[in-house]
C-alpha positions as a Python dict, from the first residue, in 0.01 Angstrom:
ca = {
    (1, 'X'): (0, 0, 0),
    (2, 'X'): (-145, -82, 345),
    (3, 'X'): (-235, 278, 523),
    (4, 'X'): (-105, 333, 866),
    (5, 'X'): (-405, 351, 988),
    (6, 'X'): (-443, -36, 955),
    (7, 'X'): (-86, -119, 1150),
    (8, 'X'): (-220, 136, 1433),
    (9, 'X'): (-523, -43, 1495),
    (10, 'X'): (-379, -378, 1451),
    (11, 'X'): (-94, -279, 1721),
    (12, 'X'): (-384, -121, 1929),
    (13, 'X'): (-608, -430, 1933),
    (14, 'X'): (-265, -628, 2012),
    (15, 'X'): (-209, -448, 2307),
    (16, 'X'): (-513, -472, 2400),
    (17, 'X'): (-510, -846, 2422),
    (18, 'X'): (-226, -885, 2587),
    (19, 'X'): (-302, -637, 2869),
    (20, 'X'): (-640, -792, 2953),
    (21, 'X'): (-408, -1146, 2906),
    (22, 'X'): (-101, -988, 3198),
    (23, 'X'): (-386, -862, 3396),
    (24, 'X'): (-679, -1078, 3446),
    (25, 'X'): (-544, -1402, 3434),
    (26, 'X'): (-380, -1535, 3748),
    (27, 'X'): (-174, -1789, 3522),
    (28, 'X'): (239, -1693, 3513),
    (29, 'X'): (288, -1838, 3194),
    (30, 'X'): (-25, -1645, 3060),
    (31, 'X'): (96, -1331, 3188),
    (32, 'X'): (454, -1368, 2974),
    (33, 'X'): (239, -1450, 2676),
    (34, 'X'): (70, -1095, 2736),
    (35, 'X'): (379, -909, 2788),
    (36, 'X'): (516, -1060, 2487),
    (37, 'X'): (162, -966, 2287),
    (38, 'X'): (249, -600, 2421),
    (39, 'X'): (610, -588, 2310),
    (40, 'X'): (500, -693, 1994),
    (41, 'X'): (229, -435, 1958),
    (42, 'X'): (530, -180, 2035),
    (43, 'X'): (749, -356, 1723),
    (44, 'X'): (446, -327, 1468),
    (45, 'X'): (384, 67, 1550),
    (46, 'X'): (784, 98, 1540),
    (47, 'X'): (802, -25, 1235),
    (48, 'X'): (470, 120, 1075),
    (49, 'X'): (617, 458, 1207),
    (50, 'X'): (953, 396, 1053),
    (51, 'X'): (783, 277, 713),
    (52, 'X'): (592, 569, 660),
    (53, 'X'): (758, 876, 844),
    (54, 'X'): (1128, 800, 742),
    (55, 'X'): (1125, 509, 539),
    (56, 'X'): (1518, 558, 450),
    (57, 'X'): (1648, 512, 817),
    (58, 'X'): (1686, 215, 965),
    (59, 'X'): (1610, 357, 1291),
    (60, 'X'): (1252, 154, 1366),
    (61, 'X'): (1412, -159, 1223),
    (62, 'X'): (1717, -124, 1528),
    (63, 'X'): (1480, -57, 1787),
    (64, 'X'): (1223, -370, 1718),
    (65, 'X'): (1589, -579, 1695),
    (66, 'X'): (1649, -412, 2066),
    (67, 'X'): (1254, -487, 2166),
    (68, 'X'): (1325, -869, 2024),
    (69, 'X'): (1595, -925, 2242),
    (70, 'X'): (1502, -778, 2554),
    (71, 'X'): (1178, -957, 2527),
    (72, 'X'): (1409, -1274, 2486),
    (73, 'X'): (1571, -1265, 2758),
    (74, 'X'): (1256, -1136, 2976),
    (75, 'X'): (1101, -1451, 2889),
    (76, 'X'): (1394, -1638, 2983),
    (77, 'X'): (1424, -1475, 3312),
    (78, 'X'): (1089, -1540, 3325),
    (79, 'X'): (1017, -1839, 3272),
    (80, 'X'): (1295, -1969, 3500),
    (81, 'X'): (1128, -1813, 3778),
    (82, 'X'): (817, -1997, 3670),
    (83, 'X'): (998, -2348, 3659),
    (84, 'X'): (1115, -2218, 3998),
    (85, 'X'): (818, -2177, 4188),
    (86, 'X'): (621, -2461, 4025),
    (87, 'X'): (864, -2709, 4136),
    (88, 'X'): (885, -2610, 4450),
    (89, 'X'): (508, -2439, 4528),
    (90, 'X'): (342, -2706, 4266),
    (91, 'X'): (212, -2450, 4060),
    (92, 'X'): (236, -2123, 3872),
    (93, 'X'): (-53, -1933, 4007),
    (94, 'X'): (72, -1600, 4099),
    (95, 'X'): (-228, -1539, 4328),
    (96, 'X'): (-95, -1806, 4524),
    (97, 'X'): (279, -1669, 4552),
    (98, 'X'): (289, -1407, 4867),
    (99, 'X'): (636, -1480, 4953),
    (100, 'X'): (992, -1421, 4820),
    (101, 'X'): (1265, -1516, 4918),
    (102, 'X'): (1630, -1705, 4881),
}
């Protein structure tokens, strides 16, 4: 059996990634893929938590479900924006993007 240990500092290096990826990159696509890295980080301690604390509940299972699909339909939201601006600003930089509006 895989110690919790392990699953914490594979979800801690994960976040880790994908905050340096939402932060120091100026790329919106490359700033979903960090979010996302972070979500997932979240999932993998919910569940490593749920394995080994309560391992008859179901309760970490339901809430990486409810982490899956919010994430979904951030990146949806998301990336429309994206498509958005890079059709009409031709290109996704968000260094670049200073104005919003209808």
């Amino acid at each position: 059996m895989v110690p919790l240990e392990f699953y914490l500092g594979l979800g801690a290096a994960l976040f880790a990634l994908g905050l340096f990826g939402a932060l120091a990159r100026p790329n919106a696509v490359r700033i979903l893929m960090g979010i996302e890295l972070m979500l997932n980080a979240a999932n993998i301690n919910l569940l490593a938590f749920n394995r080994y604390l309560h391992p008859q509940d179901l309760a970490g299972q339901v809430l990486a479900v409810f982490v899956i699909t919010v994430a979904a339909a951030e990146v949806a939201v998301g990336l429309a924006i994206i498509f958005l601006l890079a059709r009409r600003r031709h290109g996704i930089d968000v260094d670049r993007i200073t104005l919003l509006r209808g």
